Amino acid sequence: MTPAPGADHRKQPRRRGAALNSAIFEAVRAEIAESGYAALTMERVAERARASKASLYRRWPGRAALVLDAAYDVMPNDSSVPDTGSLRGDVLALMRQIVRLLDGVLGEAMLGLLGESLQNPEAAAQIREFGRGNMVRTMREIVGRAVARGECDASLVTERRLEAGPALLRHRVLFSGLPVGDDYLQEVVDDVVLPLFGVRPARRPETSPEG
Amino acid sequence: MTPAPGADHRKQPRRRGAALNSAIFEAVRAEIAESGYAALTMERVAERARASKASLYRRWPGRAALVLDAAYDVMPNDSSVPDTGSLRGDVLALMRQIVRLLDGVLGEAMLGLLGESLQNPEAAAQIREFGRGNMVRTMREIVGRAVARGECDASLVTERRLEAGPALLRHRVLFSGLPVGDDYLQEVVDDVVLPLFGVRPARRPETSPEG
Amino acid sequence: MTPAPGADHRKQPRRRGAALNSAIFEAVRAEIAESGYAALTMERVAERARASKASLYRRWPGRAALVLDAAYDVMPNDSSVPDTGSLRGDVLALMRQIVRLLDGVLGEAMLGLLGESLQNPEAAAQIREFGRGNMVRTMREIVGRAVARGECDASLVTERRLEAGPALLRHRVLFSGLPVGDDYLQEVVDDVVLPLFGVRPARRPETSPEG
Amino acid sequence: MTPAPGADHRKQPRRRGAALNSAIFEAVRAEIAESGYAALTMERVAERARASKASLYRRWPGRAALVLDAAYDVMPNDSSVPDTGSLRGDVLALMRQIVRLLDGVLGEAMLGLLGESLQNPEAAAQIREFGRGNMVRTMREIVGRAVARGECDASLVTERRLEAGPALLRHRVLFSGLPVGDDYLQEVVDDVVLPLFGVRPARRPETSPEG
DNA sequence: CTCTAAACGAGACGGTACGTCCAGTCTTCGG
DNA sequence: CCGAAGACTGGACGTACCGTCTCGTTTAGAG
């Protein structure tokens, strides 16, 4: 009844380094896809990856850091800044990019991590870097190009205005629980972002703040 | 070996009903104040309140519901809609009200619950009602009055524009980890909210255009 | 894949107190009988007893204390002092009693505990009481009766002489690894114990020290 | 995030063969002296010796064998058979030799190994040779000389009588936890060993019967 | 005022996961 | 190309909570 210590099931050679890392990341994502972030357990990840808990803890101090890396691992780095020729097109493209990114395992991971960071302030800083800044930074670039094109006036570009679009998008994702449809994105762009930068929206010409 | 069951130390009478409820709420808030939401445990709350875990579970299904009620219990209901006579004043007053509310135990509780809801979608709906809607609803009333005063045009009032201010405020609280200073609130109002509703900002009242 | 938390297998009411204790002791003994003391694990005992590890650790601080109690639980208290009418008969009866006691699960447990105590001096004191003293104490009584009968002289009774028989028995059990046959016991009695107390052995009359 | 694999700290040349062996033995003894046998770990020994666990396992199959060798390594081979001219003197000298040997790291190691052997019967045989037999064998030689000297009668020499002294000594060391004083040794010799071999004890040499 | 039923405190109970430690094996790479 | 270094799997450790339960005790309210 005592399991023979030599009774080993593996035949494939022992994985190390990067190969093991990948297997672990895969397991993390599978667990998140199956049961969600909250149900994710170091123990189950280890079992699923056919790794030992020690190997997990040797690499990451805890669940959050592990999920963080597993998410980064699939983060597409093709998040090039859109350039459609118009501010409206660029902002919409950026928002669609983000929405697409958040749909699926990566989104589940990010929501879970955000939840974690809200409860555990010490881990928050690290996690915060994860998805943050990027969107505002991209907004800055997009708007900068619009200014260069003469589409909007440089004096209108302030930090808060750049944040408005991202903030509304996150607001929707975090608080409504509803899917983010393209209608919503267009409303954000046409009702808020474009007016803030003095650009007349294409869709609702009557809604210009310059009454 | 079994400890004597009658070895009781208490002399204060056993609490029930509302008195016990209050003691439990108090314990919840003390735990949050001391150790934060993440470290809050049914076990510790019970011990601190000198109550039994059974008494907790008889009243609430779990940690989230308990904290929710404990937070409601101290929620000031003086959150009357500000009426300062100007859109700028009203929005600023509202935001300051919110910021004050989030400062302290109540804020910690709300952040924790939000984190919970991000990881546990089934409890999310209930929690979402907690602090949500109110701010946008109040914004609607405030802006409605501004329209009635002729301060801004009714056609500019859309759902997204009403959400913009609240969204930026939450964005700041949730993602920056920085304290929300009054400067920040003024920037939000002057750079984003007022422009969206077609009101000319007057950041410095003493340099008001009504000179 | 997540096991439903309510999926409980038990139908019999939850055991507590003595009933649970008994089940745990049973499991301990079964484990020892199957795999020996060294392979005994808190985890396996808990599983076998359908108890939780917490229930084990609530009662005993560790493996040694648990096994100790489980052994005591089956220790026959019929270890009445033999009284056969002769010193030789009494000593032999006592030794056979001990040997019988050590044969089986109880012996395995005692050897394991002794091993434990040799490596862990702090737990040694407690364990040492377990099987010790009794044998020497019984020897004292037996020899006392022999003195009273006039079988031997009181001046010969010293502490070391009383210990000699027990020491040889333990020496055999601990160091030889061989089974303790009745031949061995008779040799101990006739070659050592009886001569030390000046009693002429019945079996080997030629081996008297009173040459 | 993966630690650099080539981060090596060593500067001193790699030890091999006997040099490494000595370093390992030294580490074993240092660990035993510091923390005792129970706390000794292959891992800690390897670290302390600046060796790898593989190097340990290549040389010894496990902890017991390693400690065994480390103990042998410091075992004084001056354990020459005492020859004082009298049985009493010889037996006392032998016992003092043993007691001195057991005092310190070597004793701790031997106790630990004995404990090991009690729990792990398969390793017991090997360990049993360690300290055993020698003492009885020496006793045989000592008593043989006493017979040759005419100090005692050959017919009294039996295996059990030869074992009695060693058994009492071990009994004391293993079960009492008390230090073995010279008083105790003299009692063993005068009350048990000498009578068994028909030699009149002479506890106080100055009141010797050869007056 | 007495009696009963509910609420209560206390905390044991079966579970699950935690993060750590060590045994023994296997891979890699330096000397 | 041997062997030192150490990463790897596996599994037990002892702890902390979870949510349920049993047990007496206390309290409030009905009779």
CSV table of C-alpha atoms in Angstrom, one decimal, chain A residues 2-211:
chain,number,residue,atom,x,y,z
A,2,THR,CA,3.0,2.3,0.5
A,3,PRO,CA,3.6,3.7,-3.0
A,4,ALA,CA,6.9,2.4,-4.2
A,5,PRO,CA,9.2,5.5,-4.4
A,6,GLY,CA,10.7,4.4,-7.7
A,7,ALA,CA,7.3,3.8,-9.3
A,8,ASP,CA,7.6,6.7,-11.8
A,9,HIS,CA,5.2,7.4,-14.5
A,10,ARG,CA,7.2,9.8,-16.5
A,11,LYS,CA,9.0,8.7,-19.5
A,12,GLN,CA,9.7,12.0,-21.1
A,13,PRO,CA,12.8,13.6,-19.8
A,14,ARG,CA,12.5,16.0,-16.9
A,15,ARG,CA,11.8,19.5,-18.0
A,16,ARG,CA,13.8,22.5,-16.8
A,17,GLY,CA,14.1,26.2,-17.2
A,18,ALA,CA,12.2,27.6,-20.1
A,19,ALA,CA,10.4,24.4,-21.1
A,20,LEU,CA,9.1,23.9,-17.6
A,21,ASN,CA,8.1,27.6,-17.4
A,22,SER,CA,6.0,27.2,-20.6
A,23,ALA,CA,4.3,24.1,-19.2
A,24,ILE,CA,3.4,25.9,-16.0
A,25,PHE,CA,2.1,28.9,-17.9
A,26,GLU,CA,0.0,26.6,-20.0
A,27,ALA,CA,-1.4,25.0,-16.9
A,28,VAL,CA,-2.2,28.4,-15.3
A,29,ARG,CA,-4.1,29.5,-18.4
A,30,ALA,CA,-6.0,26.2,-18.6
A,31,GLU,CA,-7.0,26.5,-15.0
A,32,ILE,CA,-8.2,30.1,-15.4
A,33,ALA,CA,-10.1,29.1,-18.5
A,34,GLU,CA,-11.8,26.2,-16.8
A,35,SER,CA,-12.5,27.5,-13.3
A,36,GLY,CA,-11.6,31.2,-13.2
A,37,TYR,CA,-9.0,33.2,-11.4
A,38,ALA,CA,-10.6,32.8,-7.9
A,39,ALA,CA,-10.5,29.0,-8.1
A,40,LEU,CA,-6.9,28.9,-9.2
A,41,THR,CA,-4.6,27.1,-6.8
A,42,MET,CA,-0.9,26.6,-6.7
A,43,GLU,CA,-1.6,23.0,-5.9
A,44,ARG,CA,-3.8,22.4,-8.9
A,45,VAL,CA,-1.4,24.3,-11.2
A,46,ALA,CA,1.4,22.1,-10.1
A,47,GLU,CA,-0.5,19.0,-10.6
A,48,ARG,CA,-1.7,20.0,-14.0
A,49,ALA,CA,1.7,21.0,-15.1
A,50,ARG,CA,3.1,17.8,-13.7
A,51,ALA,CA,5.4,20.0,-11.7
A,52,SER,CA,6.0,20.2,-8.0
A,53,LYS,CA,4.9,23.0,-5.8
A,54,ALA,CA,8.6,23.7,-5.0
A,55,SER,CA,9.3,24.4,-8.6
A,56,LEU,CA,6.5,27.0,-8.6
A,57,TYR,CA,7.6,28.7,-5.4
A,58,ARG,CA,11.2,28.7,-6.6
A,59,ARG,CA,10.1,30.9,-9.4
A,60,TRP,CA,7.2,33.0,-8.1
A,61,PRO,CA,6.4,34.2,-4.6
A,62,GLY,CA,2.7,33.5,-4.9
A,63,ARG,CA,-0.3,33.2,-7.0
A,64,ALA,CA,-0.5,36.8,-8.2
A,65,ALA,CA,3.1,36.8,-9.5
A,66,LEU,CA,2.6,33.5,-11.3
A,67,VAL,CA,-0.6,34.6,-13.0
A,68,LEU,CA,1.0,37.8,-13.9
A,69,ASP,CA,3.8,36.1,-15.7
A,70,ALA,CA,1.5,33.6,-17.3
A,71,ALA,CA,-0.6,36.5,-18.6
A,72,TYR,CA,2.4,38.4,-19.9
A,73,ASP,CA,3.5,35.2,-21.7
A,74,VAL,CA,0.5,35.4,-24.0
A,75,MET,CA,0.2,39.1,-24.2
A,76,PRO,CA,0.4,39.9,-27.9
A,77,ASN,CA,3.2,42.5,-28.4
A,78,ASP,CA,1.6,43.4,-31.7
A,79,SER,CA,-0.2,46.2,-29.8
A,80,SER,CA,1.2,48.6,-32.3
A,81,VAL,CA,-0.3,52.1,-32.1
A,82,PRO,CA,-3.1,52.4,-34.6
A,83,ASP,CA,-2.7,54.9,-37.4
A,84,THR,CA,-5.9,55.2,-39.4
A,85,GLY,CA,-5.4,58.8,-40.5
A,86,SER,CA,-8.1,60.3,-38.2
A,87,LEU,CA,-8.3,60.8,-34.5
A,88,ARG,CA,-11.7,59.0,-34.4
A,89,GLY,CA,-10.4,56.0,-36.3
A,90,ASP,CA,-7.3,55.8,-34.1
A,91,VAL,CA,-9.1,56.0,-30.8
A,92,LEU,CA,-11.7,53.5,-31.9
A,93,ALA,CA,-9.0,51.1,-33.2
A,94,LEU,CA,-7.2,51.4,-29.9
A,95,MET,CA,-10.3,50.7,-27.8
A,96,ARG,CA,-11.2,47.7,-30.0
A,97,GLN,CA,-7.7,46.4,-29.5
A,98,ILE,CA,-8.0,46.6,-25.8
A,99,VAL,CA,-11.5,45.1,-25.7
A,100,ARG,CA,-10.3,42.2,-27.8
A,101,LEU,CA,-7.3,41.7,-25.5
A,102,LEU,CA,-9.6,41.6,-22.5
A,103,ASP,CA,-11.8,39.0,-24.0
A,104,GLY,CA,-10.9,35.5,-22.9
A,105,VAL,CA,-8.3,34.1,-20.5
A,106,LEU,CA,-6.2,37.2,-20.5
A,107,GLY,CA,-9.1,39.3,-19.4
A,108,GLU,CA,-10.1,36.9,-16.7
A,109,ALA,CA,-6.5,37.0,-15.4
A,110,MET,CA,-6.4,40.7,-15.5
A,111,LEU,CA,-9.6,41.1,-13.6
A,112,GLY,CA,-8.5,38.6,-11.0
A,113,LEU,CA,-5.2,40.4,-10.6
A,114,LEU,CA,-6.9,43.7,-10.3
A,115,GLY,CA,-9.2,42.2,-7.6
A,116,GLU,CA,-6.1,40.9,-5.9
A,117,SER,CA,-4.4,44.3,-6.0
A,118,LEU,CA,-7.4,46.0,-4.5
A,119,GLN,CA,-7.2,43.8,-1.5
A,120,ASN,CA,-3.5,43.5,-1.1
A,121,PRO,CA,-2.0,46.9,-1.5
A,122,GLU,CA,1.6,45.6,-1.3
A,123,ALA,CA,1.3,43.6,-4.4
A,124,ALA,CA,-0.7,46.3,-6.1
A,125,ALA,CA,2.2,48.3,-7.4
A,126,GLN,CA,3.7,45.5,-9.3
A,127,ILE,CA,0.3,44.5,-10.8
A,128,ARG,CA,-0.6,48.0,-11.5
A,129,GLU,CA,2.1,48.2,-14.1
A,130,PHE,CA,0.6,45.3,-15.9
A,131,GLY,CA,-2.1,46.9,-18.0
A,132,ARG,CA,-1.8,50.4,-17.0
A,133,GLY,CA,-0.2,53.4,-18.5
A,134,ASN,CA,0.0,51.7,-21.9
A,135,MET,CA,-3.4,52.9,-22.9
A,136,VAL,CA,-2.9,56.4,-21.8
A,137,ARG,CA,0.5,56.5,-23.4
A,138,THR,CA,-1.0,55.3,-26.6
A,139,MET,CA,-3.7,57.9,-26.4
A,140,ARG,CA,-1.0,60.6,-26.0
A,141,GLU,CA,0.7,59.4,-29.2
A,142,ILE,CA,-2.6,59.2,-31.1
A,143,VAL,CA,-3.6,62.7,-30.0
A,144,GLY,CA,-0.2,64.0,-30.7
A,145,ARG,CA,-0.5,62.9,-34.3
A,146,ALA,CA,-3.9,64.5,-34.5
A,147,VAL,CA,-2.4,67.8,-33.3
A,148,ALA,CA,0.4,67.4,-35.9
A,149,ARG,CA,-2.3,66.9,-38.6
A,150,GLY,CA,-4.0,70.0,-37.5
A,151,GLU,CA,-7.0,68.0,-36.5
A,152,CYS,CA,-7.1,69.4,-33.0
A,153,ASP,CA,-5.5,72.2,-31.0
A,154,ALA,CA,-2.5,71.5,-28.8
A,155,SER,CA,-3.9,73.6,-26.0
A,156,LEU,CA,-6.7,71.1,-25.4
A,157,VAL,CA,-4.4,68.2,-24.7
A,158,THR,CA,-4.2,67.7,-20.9
A,159,GLU,CA,-3.6,64.6,-18.8
A,160,ARG,CA,-7.2,64.3,-17.6
A,161,ARG,CA,-8.5,64.5,-21.2
A,162,LEU,CA,-6.2,61.7,-22.3
A,163,GLU,CA,-7.4,59.6,-19.4
A,164,ALA,CA,-11.1,60.1,-20.0
A,165,GLY,CA,-11.4,57.4,-22.8
A,166,PRO,CA,-9.5,54.8,-20.9
A,167,ALA,CA,-11.3,55.5,-17.7
A,168,LEU,CA,-14.7,55.2,-19.3
A,169,LEU,CA,-13.7,51.9,-20.9
A,170,ARG,CA,-12.4,50.5,-17.6
A,171,HIS,CA,-15.4,51.8,-15.8
A,172,ARG,CA,-17.6,49.8,-18.1
A,173,VAL,CA,-15.6,46.6,-17.9
A,174,LEU,CA,-15.3,46.7,-14.1
A,175,PHE,CA,-18.6,48.0,-13.0
A,176,SER,CA,-21.2,47.0,-15.4
A,177,GLY,CA,-20.5,43.4,-16.0
A,178,LEU,CA,-22.0,43.9,-19.4
A,179,PRO,CA,-20.2,43.1,-22.6
A,180,VAL,CA,-18.5,46.0,-24.2
A,181,GLY,CA,-20.2,46.4,-27.6
A,182,ASP,CA,-18.9,48.5,-30.4
A,183,ASP,CA,-21.9,50.8,-29.9
A,184,TYR,CA,-20.5,51.6,-26.5
A,185,LEU,CA,-17.1,52.4,-27.9
A,186,GLN,CA,-18.5,54.7,-30.5
A,187,GLU,CA,-20.5,56.5,-27.9
A,188,VAL,CA,-17.4,57.0,-25.8
A,189,VAL,CA,-15.5,58.3,-28.8
A,190,ASP,CA,-18.1,60.5,-30.2
A,191,ASP,CA,-19.7,61.9,-27.0
A,192,VAL,CA,-16.6,62.3,-24.9
A,193,VAL,CA,-13.2,61.8,-26.5
A,194,LEU,CA,-13.6,63.8,-29.7
A,195,PRO,CA,-15.4,66.7,-28.1
A,196,LEU,CA,-12.8,67.0,-25.4
A,197,PHE,CA,-10.2,67.5,-28.2
A,198,GLY,CA,-12.4,69.8,-30.2
A,199,VAL,CA,-12.9,67.4,-33.0
A,200,ARG,CA,-16.3,67.3,-34.6
A,201,PRO,CA,-17.5,63.7,-34.6
A,202,ALA,CA,-18.5,62.2,-37.9
A,203,ARG,CA,-21.5,60.3,-36.6
A,204,ARG,CA,-23.4,62.9,-34.6
A,205,PRO,CA,-22.6,66.2,-36.1
A,206,GLU,CA,-25.1,68.0,-33.9
A,207,THR,CA,-23.4,67.1,-30.7
A,208,SER,CA,-20.5,69.5,-30.9
A,209,PRO,CA,-19.7,71.2,-27.6
A,210,GLU,CA,-18.9,74.3,-29.5
A,211,GLY,CA,-22.6,75.3,-29.4
